[in-house]
CSV table of C-alpha atoms in Angstrom, one decimal:
chain,number,residue,atom,x,y,z
A,1,MET,CA,-16.9,38.5,17.5
A,2,LYS,CA,-13.5,37.1,18.1
A,3,MET,CA,-12.3,34.1,20.2
A,4,ASN,CA,-8.7,33.2,20.9
A,5,ALA,CA,-7.8,29.7,19.9
A,6,ALA,CA,-4.7,27.9,21.1
A,7,ALA,CA,-3.9,24.3,20.6
A,8,ALA,CA,-1.7,22.8,23.3
A,9,GLU,CA,0.7,20.2,22.0
A,10,LYS,CA,0.0,16.7,23.3
A,11,PRO,CA,2.8,14.2,23.8
A,12,LYS,CA,3.2,11.8,21.0
A,13,ARG,CA,1.4,8.5,21.6
A,14,GLY,CA,2.4,5.0,20.7
A,15,LEU,CA,0.1,2.9,18.7
A,16,GLY,CA,-3.0,3.2,20.9
A,17,ARG,CA,-3.4,0.5,23.5
A,18,GLY,CA,-1.6,-2.0,21.4
A,19,LEU,CA,-2.6,-5.4,20.1
A,20,ASP,CA,-2.1,-7.0,23.6
A,21,ALA,CA,-4.8,-4.7,25.1
A,22,LEU,CA,-7.2,-5.4,22.3
A,23,PHE,CA,-6.7,-9.2,22.6
A,24,ALA,CA,-7.4,-8.8,26.3
A,25,ASP,CA,-10.6,-6.9,25.6
A,26,ALA,CA,-11.7,-9.5,23.1
A,27,GLU,CA,-11.1,-12.3,25.6
A,28,GLN,CA,-13.2,-10.5,28.2
A,29,ARG,CA,-16.1,-10.4,25.7
A,30,ILE,CA,-15.8,-14.1,25.1
A,31,GLU,CA,-16.8,-15.8,28.3
A,32,GLY,CA,-15.7,-19.3,29.2
A,33,ARG,CA,-12.7,-19.4,26.9
A,34,GLU,CA,-9.3,-20.8,27.9
A,35,GLU,CA,-6.0,-20.0,26.3
A,36,LYS,CA,-4.2,-23.0,24.9
A,37,ILE,CA,-1.2,-23.3,22.6
A,38,GLU,CA,-0.5,-26.4,20.5
A,39,THR,CA,0.9,-27.4,17.2
A,40,ILE,CA,-1.3,-29.5,14.9
A,41,SER,CA,-1.6,-29.7,11.1
A,42,THR,CA,-5.2,-30.5,10.4
A,43,VAL,CA,-8.1,-28.1,10.6
A,44,SER,CA,-10.5,-30.7,11.9
A,45,HIS,CA,-8.6,-30.9,15.2
A,46,LEU,CA,-9.1,-27.3,16.2
A,47,PRO,CA,-10.5,-27.2,19.7
A,48,SER,CA,-13.7,-25.1,19.9
A,49,SER,CA,-13.0,-23.8,23.4
A,50,VAL,CA,-9.7,-22.1,23.0
A,51,SER,CA,-9.0,-18.4,22.5
A,52,GLU,CA,-5.6,-18.9,20.9
A,53,THR,CA,-4.0,-21.7,19.0
A,54,ARG,CA,-0.7,-21.9,17.2
A,55,ARG,CA,-0.5,-24.3,14.3
A,56,ASN,CA,0.3,-24.8,10.6
A,57,ILE,CA,-2.8,-24.6,8.4
A,58,SER,CA,-3.4,-25.5,4.8
A,59,ILE,CA,-3.4,-22.5,2.5
A,60,THR,CA,-6.7,-23.6,1.0
A,61,SER,CA,-8.3,-23.4,4.5
A,62,LEU,CA,-7.6,-19.6,4.7
A,63,ILE,CA,-9.8,-16.9,3.3
A,64,PRO,CA,-9.5,-13.1,3.2
A,65,ALA,CA,-11.7,-11.4,5.8
A,66,PRO,CA,-14.6,-9.3,4.4
A,67,TYR,CA,-13.6,-6.4,6.7
A,68,GLN,CA,-9.9,-6.5,5.8
A,69,PRO,CA,-9.0,-2.8,5.3
A,70,ARG,CA,-6.2,-3.5,2.8
A,71,ARG,CA,-7.5,-4.0,-0.7
A,72,TYR,CA,-4.5,-3.2,-3.0
A,73,PHE,CA,-1.4,-5.5,-3.2
A,74,ASP,CA,1.5,-4.3,-5.3
A,75,PRO,CA,2.2,-7.2,-7.8
A,76,GLY,CA,6.0,-6.5,-7.9
A,77,ALA,CA,6.3,-6.4,-4.1
A,78,LEU,CA,4.2,-9.6,-3.9
A,79,GLN,CA,6.5,-11.4,-6.3
A,80,GLY,CA,9.6,-10.3,-4.3
A,81,LEU,CA,8.1,-11.6,-1.1
A,82,SER,CA,7.1,-14.9,-2.7
A,83,GLU,CA,10.7,-15.5,-3.8
A,84,SER,CA,11.9,-14.8,-0.2
A,85,ILE,CA,9.2,-17.2,1.2
A,86,ALA,CA,10.2,-19.9,-1.3
A,87,GLN,CA,13.7,-19.7,0.1
A,88,TYR,CA,13.2,-19.1,3.8
A,89,GLY,CA,9.5,-19.9,4.4
A,90,VAL,CA,6.9,-17.8,6.2
A,91,LEU,CA,8.9,-16.5,9.2
A,92,GLN,CA,6.0,-14.7,11.0
A,93,PRO,CA,2.7,-16.5,11.6
A,94,LEU,CA,-0.5,-15.1,10.1
A,95,LEU,CA,-3.1,-13.9,12.5
A,96,VAL,CA,-6.5,-15.6,11.9
A,97,ARG,CA,-9.8,-16.5,13.4
A,98,PRO,CA,-12.3,-19.3,12.8
A,99,SER,CA,-14.7,-18.1,10.0
A,100,PRO,CA,-18.2,-17.4,11.5
A,101,THR,CA,-19.8,-18.4,8.2
A,102,GLN,CA,-17.7,-21.2,6.6
A,103,LYS,CA,-17.0,-24.5,8.4
A,104,ASP,CA,-13.3,-25.4,8.7
A,105,LYS,CA,-12.2,-22.1,7.2
A,106,PHE,CA,-10.2,-19.3,8.8
A,107,GLU,CA,-10.4,-15.6,8.1
A,108,ILE,CA,-7.1,-13.8,7.8
A,109,ILE,CA,-6.9,-10.8,10.2
A,110,GLY,CA,-3.3,-10.0,9.7
A,111,GLY,CA,-0.9,-11.4,7.0
A,112,GLU,CA,-3.0,-11.6,3.8
A,113,ARG,CA,0.0,-10.4,1.8
A,114,ARG,CA,2.1,-13.3,3.2
A,115,TRP,CA,-0.7,-15.7,2.4
A,116,ARG,CA,-0.9,-14.5,-1.2
A,117,ALA,CA,2.9,-14.6,-1.6
A,118,ALA,CA,2.9,-18.1,-0.1
A,119,GLN,CA,0.5,-19.2,-2.8
A,120,LEU,CA,2.8,-17.8,-5.5
A,121,ALA,CA,5.6,-19.7,-3.8
A,122,GLN,CA,3.4,-22.9,-4.0
A,123,LEU,CA,3.5,-23.6,-0.3
A,124,HIS,CA,0.9,-26.0,1.0
A,125,GLU,CA,0.8,-24.8,4.6
A,126,VAL,CA,1.6,-21.6,6.5
A,127,PRO,CA,2.1,-21.0,10.3
A,128,VAL,CA,-0.8,-19.2,11.9
A,129,ILE,CA,-2.0,-18.0,15.3
A,130,VAL,CA,-5.7,-18.6,15.7
A,131,HIS,CA,-7.6,-16.1,17.9
A,132,ASP,CA,-11.2,-16.5,18.7
A,133,LEU,CA,-12.3,-12.9,18.1
A,134,ASP,CA,-15.6,-11.1,17.6
A,135,ASP,CA,-16.2,-8.9,14.6
A,136,ARG,CA,-15.3,-5.6,16.3
A,137,SER,CA,-12.0,-6.8,17.7
A,138,ALA,CA,-11.1,-8.5,14.4
A,139,LEU,CA,-11.6,-5.2,12.5
A,140,GLU,CA,-9.7,-3.2,15.1
A,141,ILE,CA,-6.8,-5.5,15.1
A,142,ALA,CA,-6.7,-5.8,11.3
A,143,LEU,CA,-6.6,-2.0,11.1
A,144,ILE,CA,-3.8,-1.7,13.7
A,145,GLU,CA,-1.8,-4.5,12.3
A,146,ASN,CA,-1.7,-2.8,8.9
A,147,ILE,CA,-1.0,0.7,10.3
A,148,GLN,CA,1.9,-0.7,12.3
A,149,ARG,CA,3.4,-2.0,9.1
A,150,SER,CA,2.5,1.1,7.1
A,151,ASP,CA,0.8,-1.3,4.7
A,152,LEU,CA,-2.4,0.7,4.0
A,153,THR,CA,-2.9,3.4,1.5
A,154,ALA,CA,-4.4,6.6,2.8
A,155,ILE,CA,-7.8,5.6,1.4
A,156,GLU,CA,-7.7,2.1,2.9
A,157,GLU,CA,-6.9,3.6,6.3
A,158,ALA,CA,-9.8,6.1,6.0
A,159,GLU,CA,-12.2,3.3,4.9
A,160,GLY,CA,-11.1,1.2,7.9
A,161,TYR,CA,-12.0,4.1,10.2
A,162,GLN,CA,-15.3,4.7,8.5
A,163,LYS,CA,-16.2,1.0,8.8
A,164,LEU,CA,-15.6,1.1,12.6
A,165,ILE,CA,-17.8,4.2,12.8
A,166,ASP,CA,-20.6,2.7,10.7
A,167,GLU,CA,-20.7,-0.8,12.2
A,168,PHE,CA,-19.6,-0.3,15.8
A,169,GLN,CA,-20.4,3.4,16.4
A,170,HIS,CA,-16.8,4.4,17.3
A,171,THR,CA,-16.2,8.1,17.7
A,172,GLN,CA,-13.3,9.8,16.1
A,173,GLU,CA,-11.7,10.2,19.6
A,174,GLN,CA,-12.1,6.5,20.3
A,175,LEU,CA,-10.5,5.7,16.9
A,176,GLY,CA,-7.6,7.9,17.7
A,177,ASP,CA,-7.0,6.1,21.0
A,178,ILE,CA,-7.2,2.7,19.3
A,179,VAL,CA,-4.6,3.4,16.6
A,180,GLY,CA,-2.5,5.9,18.5
A,181,LYS,CA,-3.3,8.8,16.3
A,182,SER,CA,-4.6,12.3,17.1
A,183,ARG,CA,-8.3,13.0,16.6
A,184,SER,CA,-7.3,15.5,13.9
A,185,HIS,CA,-5.4,12.8,12.0
A,186,VAL,CA,-8.5,10.6,12.0
A,187,THR,CA,-10.7,13.6,10.9
A,188,ASN,CA,-8.4,14.5,8.1
A,189,SER,CA,-8.1,10.9,7.0
A,190,LEU,CA,-11.9,10.5,6.8
A,191,ARG,CA,-12.2,13.7,4.7
A,192,LEU,CA,-10.4,11.9,1.9
A,193,LEU,CA,-13.5,9.7,1.4
A,194,SER,CA,-15.3,12.8,0.1
A,195,LEU,CA,-13.1,12.8,-3.0
A,196,PRO,CA,-14.5,11.4,-6.3
A,197,LYS,CA,-13.9,7.6,-6.7
A,198,SER,CA,-11.5,8.1,-9.6
A,199,VAL,CA,-9.3,10.3,-7.4
A,200,ARG,CA,-9.4,7.8,-4.6
A,201,ASP,CA,-8.3,5.1,-7.0
A,202,GLN,CA,-5.3,7.2,-8.0
A,203,ILE,CA,-4.3,7.3,-4.3
A,204,HIS,CA,-4.7,3.5,-4.1
A,205,GLN,CA,-2.4,3.1,-7.0
A,206,GLY,CA,0.2,5.5,-5.6
A,207,LYS,CA,-0.2,8.1,-8.4
A,208,LEU,CA,-1.5,10.7,-6.0
A,209,THR,CA,-0.2,11.3,-2.4
A,210,ALA,CA,-2.5,12.0,0.5
A,211,GLY,CA,-0.8,15.4,0.8
A,212,HIS,CA,-1.8,16.3,-2.7
A,213,ALA,CA,-5.3,14.9,-2.1
A,214,ARG,CA,-5.9,16.9,1.0
A,215,GLN,CA,-5.4,20.1,-1.0
A,216,LEU,CA,-8.3,19.1,-3.3
A,217,ILE,CA,-10.9,18.6,-0.6
A,218,GLY,CA,-13.7,21.1,-0.7
A,219,LEU,CA,-13.3,22.0,-4.4
A,220,SER,CA,-15.9,21.1,-7.0
A,221,ASP,CA,-15.6,17.7,-8.7
A,222,ALA,CA,-14.7,19.4,-11.9
A,223,GLU,CA,-11.9,21.3,-10.3
A,224,ILE,CA,-10.7,18.3,-8.4
A,225,LEU,CA,-10.5,16.1,-11.5
A,226,SER,CA,-8.7,18.9,-13.5
A,227,LEU,CA,-6.1,19.5,-10.8
A,228,THR,CA,-5.6,15.7,-10.3
A,229,LYS,CA,-4.8,15.4,-14.0
A,230,GLU,CA,-2.3,18.2,-13.7
A,231,ILE,CA,-0.7,16.7,-10.6
A,232,ILE,CA,-0.1,13.4,-12.3
A,233,GLU,CA,0.9,14.7,-15.8
A,234,GLU,CA,3.0,17.7,-14.6
A,235,GLY,CA,4.3,16.4,-11.3
A,236,LEU,CA,3.0,19.4,-9.4
A,237,SER,CA,4.1,19.8,-5.8
A,238,VAL,CA,1.8,20.0,-2.8
A,239,ARG,CA,2.8,23.7,-2.4
A,240,GLU,CA,1.9,24.4,-6.0
A,241,ILE,CA,-1.5,22.8,-5.6
A,242,GLU,CA,-2.1,24.8,-2.4
A,243,ARG,CA,-1.4,28.0,-4.4
A,244,ARG,CA,-3.9,27.0,-7.1
A,245,ARG,CA,-6.5,26.1,-4.5
A,246,GLN,CA,-6.0,29.5,-2.9
A,247,LYS,CA,-6.5,31.2,-6.3
A,248,ILE,CA,-9.7,29.2,-7.0
A,249,ASN,CA,-11.1,30.0,-3.5
A,250,GLN,CA,-10.4,33.7,-4.0
A,251,GLU,CA,-11.9,33.8,-7.4
A,252,GLU,CA,-15.1,32.2,-6.2
A,253,LYS,CA,-15.3,34.8,-3.4
A,254,GLY,CA,-14.4,37.6,-5.7
A,255,ILE,CA,-11.7,38.9,-3.4
A,256,ALA,CA,-8.0,38.7,-3.1
A,257,PRO,CA,-6.9,39.0,0.5
A,258,ARG,CA,-3.5,40.5,0.9
A,259,LYS,CA,-0.8,41.3,3.5
A,260,ILE,CA,2.1,43.8,3.7
A,261,THR,CA,5.5,42.2,3.7
A,262,SER,CA,8.7,43.7,5.1
A,263,SER,CA,9.6,44.9,1.7
A,264,GLY,CA,6.4,46.9,1.4
A,265,LYS,CA,4.9,44.7,-1.3
A,266,ARG,CA,1.5,43.1,-1.2
A,267,ASN,CA,1.3,39.3,-1.3
A,268,ILE,CA,-1.7,37.0,-1.3
A,269,ILE,CA,-2.3,35.5,2.1
A,270,GLU,CA,-2.0,31.7,1.8
A,271,LYS,CA,-4.0,29.6,4.2
A,272,ASP,CA,-3.4,26.0,5.0
A,273,ALA,CA,-5.9,23.7,3.2
A,274,ASP,CA,-7.1,22.2,6.5
A,275,ILE,CA,-7.8,25.7,7.9
A,276,LEU,CA,-9.9,26.5,4.8
A,277,ILE,CA,-11.8,23.2,5.3
A,278,LEU,CA,-12.4,24.0,9.0
A,279,GLU,CA,-13.7,27.5,8.1
A,280,LYS,CA,-16.2,25.9,5.7
A,281,GLU,CA,-17.3,23.2,8.2
A,282,MET,CA,-17.7,25.7,11.1
A,283,GLY,CA,-19.6,28.1,8.8
A,284,ASN,CA,-22.0,25.4,7.7
A,285,LEU,CA,-22.5,24.2,11.3
A,286,LEU,CA,-23.1,27.7,12.7
A,287,GLY,CA,-24.9,29.1,9.7
A,288,LEU,CA,-22.6,32.2,9.8
A,289,LYS,CA,-19.4,33.3,8.0
A,290,VAL,CA,-16.3,32.0,9.9
A,291,GLU,CA,-12.7,33.1,9.3
A,292,ILE,CA,-9.7,31.5,11.0
A,293,ASN,CA,-6.5,33.4,11.1
A,294,SER,CA,-3.4,31.4,12.2
A,295,ARG,CA,0.2,32.2,11.5
A,296,ASP,CA,1.7,29.0,12.8
A,297,ASN,CA,-1.3,26.5,12.7
A,298,ILE,CA,-1.0,26.3,16.5
A,299,SER,CA,-2.6,29.5,17.7
A,300,GLY,CA,-4.7,32.3,16.2
A,301,GLN,CA,-8.1,33.8,16.1
A,302,VAL,CA,-11.6,32.6,15.0
A,303,THR,CA,-13.8,35.4,13.7
A,304,ILE,CA,-17.6,34.7,13.4
A,305,GLY,CA,-19.5,37.3,11.5
A,306,PHE,CA,-23.2,38.2,12.1
A,307,SER,CA,-25.5,40.8,10.7
A,308,SER,CA,-28.1,41.1,13.4
A,309,LEU,CA,-28.7,40.6,17.1
A,310,ASP,CA,-31.0,37.7,16.3
A,311,GLN,CA,-28.1,35.9,14.6
A,312,LEU,CA,-25.9,36.6,17.6
A,313,ASP,CA,-28.6,35.4,20.0
A,314,GLU,CA,-29.0,32.2,18.0
A,315,LEU,CA,-25.3,31.6,18.0
A,316,LEU,CA,-25.1,32.0,21.7
A,317,GLN,CA,-27.9,29.5,22.1
A,318,LYS,CA,-26.1,27.0,19.9
A,319,LEU,CA,-22.9,27.3,21.9
A,320,THR,CA,-24.8,27.0,25.2
A,321,ARG,CA,-26.5,23.8,24.0
A,322,ALA,CA,-23.2,22.4,22.8
A,323,ALA,CA,-21.5,23.1,26.1
A,324,LYS,CA,-24.3,21.3,28.0
A,325,SER,CA,-24.4,18.2,25.8
């Protein structure tokens, strides 16, 4: 059974709806709030009825948000930023909200790196913009703010997506709209969380790229750890890892798919790692063998194998139910 599959290119999107739209959404969820901008230096004077306040706040009154997606801060880069801050000050205000759990404290939504660097520079106060936000908006904005700056590791980005899914029931499509990424980008990002923790840590530390890591998804933990060690120690390229993955998959299946080249020689067909993952996921979902053949990763064919009419009938029922849902 074959079905043609063609993916139409979508126009590139900007960063979702943007921070302005999210702030607007948050303000709609907080009734009876008025926007007010003022400059004051003490926490105790914060008006409780405002949705935004600009001010300078003591460094000791700021705390990292528990939902902050960014967890790794490069010490060298932090030291360099602190030297700049010591000379020029904090040029861009931090984005914060009143802490829902600690009186007179403010959670940092955006700008934790600047806050840490300001401490190293021994500043007493930093400029902030206070927004009265609920948990969902705070997490969305923290994620977008970091993605805009390319501040997150691939794992931190994936963990941010997963937290929005777990706590606020976002779909992958909604996440794509929020951050201005395609659904497939979000899906591939979330797949990184299936890797062993030690491998995710290597990505955090910059020893392993997301491109390398994606080639490891779907292999056994032993194979993943072995290949990760080779990547780091031997400096293997993504292409080399893809070849090794292909070899492992073919050995497990006991086959060596080949194609005829223009020279008449037979070469091993090399599929993209994401295609192999999709084959596995579709096969698990349908309970049948699935093969995806694509020359350009844009169009191709999906082949679903069945061994009886009962299996075919069950497949048709699944597709019918999916179409109606």
